Amino acid sequence: MELKNHSFATNKSTLARVLRWVNLRPEESERTLMMFAFYTFICVGLRWAEDSTVALFLDEYGAETLPLVYIASAAMGVGIVFLYSWLQKIFPLRWVIVAIAPCMVMPLILLVLLRWGIHVSYLAVMIVFLMRLWVDALYVVNDLNTSIVANQLFNIREIKRTYPLISSGLLVADVISGFSLPWLLEFAKLNKVILIACALVILSSGILFYLSHRYRKAFPDAPQRLISSEQASRHRRIEAPLNRYKWQLFAFIGLLQVIGLLIDFQYLRELKSSFGDRELASFLGLFGGIVGLCELLTQWFISSRIIERLGVFYAAAILPIAVGFLVPGAIALLSLFPGMQLQSFFWGLVSLKFCDELLRYTFVMSSGPVLYQPIPERIRSRAQTLSGGSAEAIATGLAGLIIALTLLFSGQFIPAWLQKWVFIGETVLVAATCLKVVLILRSRYVDLLVLSADRGALSATNVGLRVFQQGVVKALGEKGNATDKRSCIELLAQIDPQGAVEVLAPLLVKLPPDLQSQSLEVMLTADINPIYLPAVRPLLDQSQGTITPEVFALALRYVWLAEPHPNLALLEEYLHPQQNSLIRATAAALLLRQGTPMQRVAATKTMRWMLTHQQEWERVNGVKALREAVYLQALRIHIPNLLQDKSLRVRWAVLEMIAATHLEEYYSALLGALYYKSTRNTAMRALAQLENEALEMLLQLATNVYQPEVVRMYAWRTIGHISTPEAMDCLWQHLETSWGNSRYHILRSLLKIHKQPEITSLEDRFYESRVEAFIEQELKFLGEIYAAYLDLNIQKDLQNPPANENIIAVYELLQKALLELEIDVKERVLLLLKLLYPPEKMQAATFNLRSESGVNLARGLEILDHTVNLPVKSLLLNILDQRSHQEKLYLLAASGLIEYQPLLISDRLPRLLTQANFLSDWCLACCFHVAQTSRIRLTIPEIVATLRHPTGFVREAAIAYLSMVSRRVLLEILPQLQKDQHPLVIAQVKELMEKYQLQNYRIKHKV
């Protein structure tokens, strides 16, 4: 049994090493190998068919007629693409991908049989032309089929690793078909070889049938025409950028096809001038075999790693650079040497074809499916069919037309020795255009990923203010949802407060009362300007029945504050008891602010009567009005009673009034309101309104570890709402000295203020280097978490249950606490990244990374991959990915951030406790429970610090540990521990004192 287990473990480790060599993960291996087998078999068949039909075609027509094939192939390719797209509307995708290849080879079999039985020469020649054409159509269908199936089976990150291996099936097919075709031709004629190839294509479809059945969930069950309109409308928001992206993708694929056909034409024309039909077929096979072998090595061991390191776009740009500039330059350079013109041109074209084949079927082919991943899944396969397939087909026709026109005009106007260089020049020109398109495509890729994630952020950096203002005016003037209109006004006020007044003032009379009230509040918050008085005064001229008291009171405030010389005598009319309480209170507050001594006495009397009134709304409106008063005078004596008012609305109003009037003696009431859920939000707004004046007292509260965690969190959050340079500096300073949850709260607060993602100044670069240091610090701590987790696993395996079931259970508790810490660290790292990079991209990435879906996780990682440019980016992506803890620990150790050696738990636990500041309260308590059950010796400072810990269950764990390791010290401190406030600790101390009979024990020492 032990031998079998050893053999199984050996095989498993060998498989893991093999997968690591080809950059593959175990959970991807089955799907990848099945796709590889399918693609290899079908490509062997297609390669045999292609080389055989090319030999027949060149024998019948010669190389000069190849442009006609390209043009005809383009027309047929477009038709096939639209047929493929139409089939997806009629049948489920799974049916289409399985049946399309067998159905497509049937006409080819029929053409071969017809050529066999026909003895009329011109009909046989036409059949050869059709056979050559149909094989090209088969390639179009096969490439589409394989790419679509891969996009359905793998997410955006998996494709980068798996598709290079899958697409290497074509390279393996090149090797197999290239070396086997000359041998096959010794026993069979070209017609029979084509029939054998068709049979192999049909057999390979059986693998695809099994694969699609095994992973049915990856393929939509319904045809695309049955997709609901709700699902379709979900993507209308990204329709415009999506269309631009698809056109750019169309241009990229088309230009690559044109490059390939230009090179292919020059290459085949040179070969035709040197070989006969059978020799040509053999040379093509041998050349394909050699190229395929080089491609295979590149694809298996280099391609996926290059794509992961450089990205799909830099990898795809290698081809136009090589075949457009490097190789043509080498050909031109060698042609300068005497006697080498013919040889250099022939071997130069062979080298050009070699580079094109090598790069096209490695880096470019591996990158292809990834480019379609930003397109929403429901429309991806159809977009891939129309964009990819039709681009290649149309480009084929365009290339054929270019070649035909070049041959026509160059024969008349260009000397014979220079005609070959015309095609080289055209290749260079198309390659340069393709390179430009790649750069444009790269800039659109991440933007579309973010938009398709449905979590973009709207901010002043991506909103055109003039256009948005026009949109607000239009939205407020049309019929619609009042909630949406309120949101428009609120967003406009946040983005452009002064511009909001300019937009809202002319619309006041036309708006409904609730929007009038909101608009006036926005106008009062901004600088009050007399030029808007003509827009506000009409509200006061309306009768009381047609305007609400709230709107009238706000308009009254605006008019009297904006008037340079207001007539205050008119305000006294509003002090009568029959007036609405809100209007009465507003008039009284304005008189207290601007009136004569006699007017202030009358206003004070009115306000005192309202503040002590039995009705709630009288008191609320009185307190609200006091916010505008400059001199509270005798009204201050009512504030203590109002703070204890039974009405929550009154207490809210008092807190707002304290901040508005800067009553320093009552600032403690604002801090006290943070402790209660009912008044917390109001207190936060009030303290934020005080700005720097509230910083010091908020810091004292936030940094006091003995205050409740929730109160400290809201204190940090309030600092984040202050949004002043002093508040930002304060948060940065405390970020360096904070750990764990405190750092998380500070980061959340800092993000409220820090809105500049671009690094534009030395100060910004200084902040960037600090953030990078914080990220490395978090990663190092993550290494300690993984090390402890794995060492606990090893220690559990050494235990002998059931005698040590209690120890194993405690170990598992600590492991769960460590996994919770891992989640916390990842959240802090994402918050740190938000300080450096655009918020809309980081918001979309974070949303996807938190998802349990593998597809969404991969999308989030891809956004980070194209956004983050830190030295530790590769390590970050692997840490955030779904890898095992052992792999992540290995990667952290390989990066040099940490050193890992397996330790006994007796050594690992003290090391973990040296970073107690980073540990959560529950994790710290679990560490002491593990130390207790495993009888691990800890230092006195560690025990003493934990006995003073602000969290009760942590102190309880330390006391339980102390009762095991040192009864003498426990007896000395137990009487002092009776003063603890936590019920858990009190009960524990009581139990221990009863156990040791210490009711009358006197305190001799203090800890």
mmCIF file with all atom_site columns, N, CA, C and O in Angstrom, residues 325-348:
data_model
loop_
_atom_site.group_PDB
_atom_site.id
_atom_site.type_symbol
_atom_site.label_atom_id
_atom_site.label_alt_id
_atom_site.label_comp_id
_atom_site.label_asym_id
_atom_site.label_entity_id
_atom_site.label_seq_id
_atom_site.pdbx_PDB_ins_code
_atom_site.Cartn_x
_atom_site.Cartn_y
_atom_site.Cartn_z
_atom_site.occupancy
_atom_site.B_iso_or_equiv
_atom_site.pdbx_formal_charge
_atom_site.auth_seq_id
_atom_site.auth_comp_id
_atom_site.auth_asym_id
_atom_site.auth_atom_id
_atom_site.pdbx_PDB_model_num
ATOM 1  N N  . PHE A 1 325 ? 9.885  45.093 -41.425 1.00 0.00 ? 325 PHE A N  1
ATOM 2  C CA . PHE A 1 325 ? 11.070 45.936 -41.336 1.00 0.00 ? 325 PHE A CA 1
ATOM 3  C C  . PHE A 1 325 ? 12.366 45.130 -41.258 1.00 0.00 ? 325 PHE A C  1
ATOM 4  O O  . PHE A 1 325 ? 13.311 45.391 -41.999 1.00 0.00 ? 325 PHE A O  1
ATOM 5  N N  . LEU A 1 326 ? 12.428 44.132 -40.359 1.00 0.00 ? 326 LEU A N  1
ATOM 6  C CA . LEU A 1 326 ? 13.692 43.444 -40.124 1.00 0.00 ? 326 LEU A CA 1
ATOM 7  C C  . LEU A 1 326 ? 14.113 42.576 -41.311 1.00 0.00 ? 326 LEU A C  1
ATOM 8  O O  . LEU A 1 326 ? 15.212 42.739 -41.853 1.00 0.00 ? 326 LEU A O  1
ATOM 9  N N  . VAL A 1 327 ? 13.239 41.655 -41.743 1.00 0.00 ? 327 VAL A N  1
ATOM 10 C CA . VAL A 1 327 ? 13.606 40.741 -42.832 1.00 0.00 ? 327 VAL A CA 1
ATOM 11 C C  . VAL A 1 327 ? 13.751 41.473 -44.166 1.00 0.00 ? 327 VAL A C  1
ATOM 12 O O  . VAL A 1 327 ? 14.734 41.253 -44.886 1.00 0.00 ? 327 VAL A O  1
ATOM 13 N N  . PRO A 1 328 ? 12.787 42.337 -44.573 1.00 0.00 ? 328 PRO A N  1
ATOM 14 C CA . PRO A 1 328 ? 13.009 43.078 -45.825 1.00 0.00 ? 328 PRO A CA 1
ATOM 15 C C  . PRO A 1 328 ? 14.297 43.898 -45.811 1.00 0.00 ? 328 PRO A C  1
ATOM 16 O O  . PRO A 1 328 ? 14.980 44.028 -46.829 1.00 0.00 ? 328 PRO A O  1
ATOM 17 N N  . GLY A 1 329 ? 14.628 44.449 -44.654 1.00 0.00 ? 329 GLY A N  1
ATOM 18 C CA . GLY A 1 329 ? 15.889 45.191 -44.560 1.00 0.00 ? 329 GLY A CA 1
ATOM 19 C C  . GLY A 1 329 ? 17.087 44.287 -44.783 1.00 0.00 ? 329 GLY A C  1
ATOM 20 O O  . GLY A 1 329 ? 18.060 44.683 -45.446 1.00 0.00 ? 329 GLY A O  1
ATOM 21 N N  . ALA A 1 330 ? 17.019 43.066 -44.242 1.00 0.00 ? 330 ALA A N  1
ATOM 22 C CA . ALA A 1 330 ? 18.115 42.117 -44.442 1.00 0.00 ? 330 ALA A CA 1
ATOM 23 C C  . ALA A 1 330 ? 18.224 41.707 -45.906 1.00 0.00 ? 330 ALA A C  1
ATOM 24 O O  . ALA A 1 330 ? 19.328 41.578 -46.448 1.00 0.00 ? 330 ALA A O  1
ATOM 25 N N  . ILE A 1 331 ? 17.071 41.493 -46.579 1.00 0.00 ? 331 ILE A N  1
ATOM 26 C CA . ILE A 1 331 ? 17.087 41.134 -48.007 1.00 0.00 ? 331 ILE A CA 1
ATOM 27 C C  . ILE A 1 331 ? 17.724 42.253 -48.830 1.00 0.00 ? 331 ILE A C  1
ATOM 28 O O  . ILE A 1 331 ? 18.570 42.013 -49.701 1.00 0.00 ? 331 ILE A O  1
ATOM 29 N N  . ALA A 1 332 ? 17.334 43.474 -48.557 1.00 0.00 ? 332 ALA A N  1
ATOM 30 C CA . ALA A 1 332 ? 17.893 44.608 -49.294 1.00 0.00 ? 332 ALA A CA 1
ATOM 31 C C  . ALA A 1 332 ? 19.386 44.740 -49.051 1.00 0.00 ? 332 ALA A C  1
ATOM 32 O O  . ALA A 1 332 ? 20.163 45.059 -49.968 1.00 0.00 ? 332 ALA A O  1
ATOM 33 N N  . LEU A 1 333 ? 19.820 44.482 -47.823 1.00 0.00 ? 333 LEU A N  1
ATOM 34 C CA . LEU A 1 333 ? 21.245 44.598 -47.499 1.00 0.00 ? 333 LEU A CA 1
ATOM 35 C C  . LEU A 1 333 ? 22.062 43.535 -48.224 1.00 0.00 ? 333 LEU A C  1
ATOM 36 O O  . LEU A 1 333 ? 23.123 43.825 -48.785 1.00 0.00 ? 333 LEU A O  1
ATOM 37 N N  . LEU A 1 334 ? 21.568 42.285 -48.248 1.00 0.00 ? 334 LEU A N  1
ATOM 38 C CA . LEU A 1 334 ? 22.300 41.207 -48.920 1.00 0.00 ? 334 LEU A CA 1
ATOM 39 C C  . LEU A 1 334 ? 22.327 41.387 -50.428 1.00 0.00 ? 334 LEU A C  1
ATOM 40 O O  . LEU A 1 334 ? 23.270 40.951 -51.097 1.00 0.00 ? 334 LEU A O  1
ATOM 41 N N  . SER A 1 335 ? 21.291 42.019 -50.984 1.00 0.00 ? 335 SER A N  1
ATOM 42 C CA . SER A 1 335 ? 21.230 42.220 -52.431 1.00 0.00 ? 335 SER A CA 1
ATOM 43 C C  . SER A 1 335 ? 22.281 43.197 -52.921 1.00 0.00 ? 335 SER A C  1
ATOM 44 O O  . SER A 1 335 ? 22.533 43.294 -54.127 1.00 0.00 ? 335 SER A O  1
ATOM 45 N N  . LEU A 1 336 ? 22.889 43.947 -52.011 1.00 0.00 ? 336 LEU A N  1
ATOM 46 C CA . LEU A 1 336 ? 23.919 44.899 -52.419 1.00 0.00 ? 336 LEU A CA 1
ATOM 47 C C  . LEU A 1 336 ? 25.228 44.216 -52.790 1.00 0.00 ? 336 LEU A C  1
ATOM 48 O O  . LEU A 1 336 ? 26.061 44.800 -53.485 1.00 0.00 ? 336 LEU A O  1
ATOM 49 N N  . PHE A 1 337 ? 25.400 42.952 -52.319 1.00 0.00 ? 337 PHE A N  1
ATOM 50 C CA . PHE A 1 337 ? 26.653 42.247 -52.624 1.00 0.00 ? 337 PHE A CA 1
ATOM 51 C C  . PHE A 1 337 ? 26.592 41.672 -54.031 1.00 0.00 ? 337 PHE A C  1
ATOM 52 O O  . PHE A 1 337 ? 25.577 41.069 -54.421 1.00 0.00 ? 337 PHE A O  1
ATOM 53 N N  . PRO A 1 338 ? 27.630 41.788 -54.810 1.00 0.00 ? 338 PRO A N  1
ATOM 54 C CA . PRO A 1 338 ? 27.622 41.286 -56.189 1.00 0.00 ? 338 PRO A CA 1
ATOM 55 C C  . PRO A 1 338 ? 27.477 39.767 -56.234 1.00 0.00 ? 338 PRO A C  1
ATOM 56 O O  . PRO A 1 338 ? 28.028 39.040 -55.424 1.00 0.00 ? 338 PRO A O  1
ATOM 57 N N  . GLY A 1 339 ? 26.688 39.289 -57.192 1.00 0.00 ? 339 GLY A N  1
ATOM 58 C CA . GLY A 1 339 ? 26.497 37.859 -57.403 1.00 0.00 ? 339 GLY A CA 1
ATOM 59 C C  . GLY A 1 339 ? 25.554 37.193 -56.435 1.00 0.00 ? 339 GLY A C  1
ATOM 60 O O  . GLY A 1 339 ? 25.329 35.994 -56.516 1.00 0.00 ? 339 GLY A O  1
ATOM 61 N N  . MET A 1 340 ? 24.976 37.955 -55.504 1.00 0.00 ? 340 MET A N  1
ATOM 62 C CA . MET A 1 340 ? 24.090 37.355 -54.504 1.00 0.00 ? 340 MET A CA 1
ATOM 63 C C  . MET A 1 340 ? 22.642 37.776 -54.683 1.00 0.00 ? 340 MET A C  1
ATOM 64 O O  . MET A 1 340 ? 21.796 37.456 -53.862 1.00 0.00 ? 340 MET A O  1
ATOM 65 N N  . GLN A 1 341 ? 22.334 38.537 -55.770 1.00 0.00 ? 341 GLN A N  1
ATOM 66 C CA . GLN A 1 341 ? 20.992 39.063 -55.910 1.00 0.00 ? 341 GLN A CA 1
ATOM 67 C C  . GLN A 1 341 ? 19.951 37.957 -55.974 1.00 0.00 ? 341 GLN A C  1
ATOM 68 O O  . GLN A 1 341 ? 18.948 37.964 -55.242 1.00 0.00 ? 341 GLN A O  1
ATOM 69 N N  . LEU A 1 342 ? 20.171 36.965 -56.857 1.00 0.00 ? 342 LEU A N  1
ATOM 70 C CA . LEU A 1 342 ? 19.169 35.906 -57.025 1.00 0.00 ? 342 LEU A CA 1
ATOM 71 C C  . LEU A 1 342 ? 19.074 35.034 -55.789 1.00 0.00 ? 342 LEU A C  1
ATOM 72 O O  . LEU A 1 342 ? 17.981 34.726 -55.298 1.00 0.00 ? 342 LEU A O  1
ATOM 73 N N  . GLN A 1 343 ? 20.224 34.613 -55.285 1.00 0.00 ? 343 GLN A N  1
ATOM 74 C CA . GLN A 1 343 ? 20.200 33.740 -54.101 1.00 0.00 ? 343 GLN A CA 1
ATOM 75 C C  . GLN A 1 343 ? 19.639 34.462 -52.881 1.00 0.00 ? 343 GLN A C  1
ATOM 76 O O  . GLN A 1 343 ? 18.852 33.902 -52.124 1.00 0.00 ? 343 GLN A O  1
ATOM 77 N N  . SER A 1 344 ? 20.062 35.720 -52.714 1.00 0.00 ? 344 SER A N  1
ATOM 78 C CA . SER A 1 344 ? 19.582 36.451 -51.540 1.00 0.00 ? 344 SER A CA 1
ATOM 79 C C  . SER A 1 344 ? 18.084 36.679 -51.614 1.00 0.00 ? 344 SER A C  1
ATOM 80 O O  . SER A 1 344 ? 17.385 36.603 -50.594 1.00 0.00 ? 344 SER A O  1
ATOM 81 N N  . PHE A 1 345 ? 17.568 36.922 -52.828 1.00 0.00 ? 345 PHE A N  1
ATOM 82 C CA . PHE A 1 345 ? 16.130 37.158 -52.930 1.00 0.00 ? 345 PHE A CA 1
ATOM 83 C C  . PHE A 1 345 ? 15.353 35.865 -52.674 1.00 0.00 ? 345 PHE A C  1
ATOM 84 O O  . PHE A 1 345 ? 14.349 35.859 -51.975 1.00 0.00 ? 345 PHE A O  1
ATOM 85 N N  . PHE A 1 346 ? 15.844 34.733 -53.238 1.00 0.00 ? 346 PHE A N  1
ATOM 86 C CA . PHE A 1 346 ? 15.144 33.456 -53.031 1.00 0.00 ? 346 PHE A CA 1
ATOM 87 C C  . PHE A 1 346 ? 15.149 33.070 -51.553 1.00 0.00 ? 346 PHE A C  1
ATOM 88 O O  . PHE A 1 346 ? 14.097 32.813 -50.961 1.00 0.00 ? 346 PHE A O  1
ATOM 89 N N  . TRP A 1 347 ? 16.326 33.059 -50.970 1.00 0.00 ? 347 TRP A N  1
ATOM 90 C CA . TRP A 1 347 ? 16.397 32.655 -49.563 1.00 0.00 ? 347 TRP A CA 1
ATOM 91 C C  . TRP A 1 347 ? 15.815 33.722 -48.639 1.00 0.00 ? 347 TRP A C  1
ATOM 92 O O  . TRP A 1 347 ? 15.343 33.426 -47.542 1.00 0.00 ? 347 TRP A O  1
ATOM 93 N N  . GLY A 1 348 ? 15.830 34.965 -49.111 1.00 0.00 ? 348 GLY A N  1
ATOM 94 C CA . GLY A 1 348 ? 15.178 36.019 -48.334 1.00 0.00 ? 348 GLY A CA 1
ATOM 95 C C  . GLY A 1 348 ? 13.681 35.800 -48.254 1.00 0.00 ? 348 GLY A C  1
ATOM 96 O O  . GLY A 1 348 ? 13.061 35.980 -47.190 1.00 0.00 ? 348 GLY A O  1
#
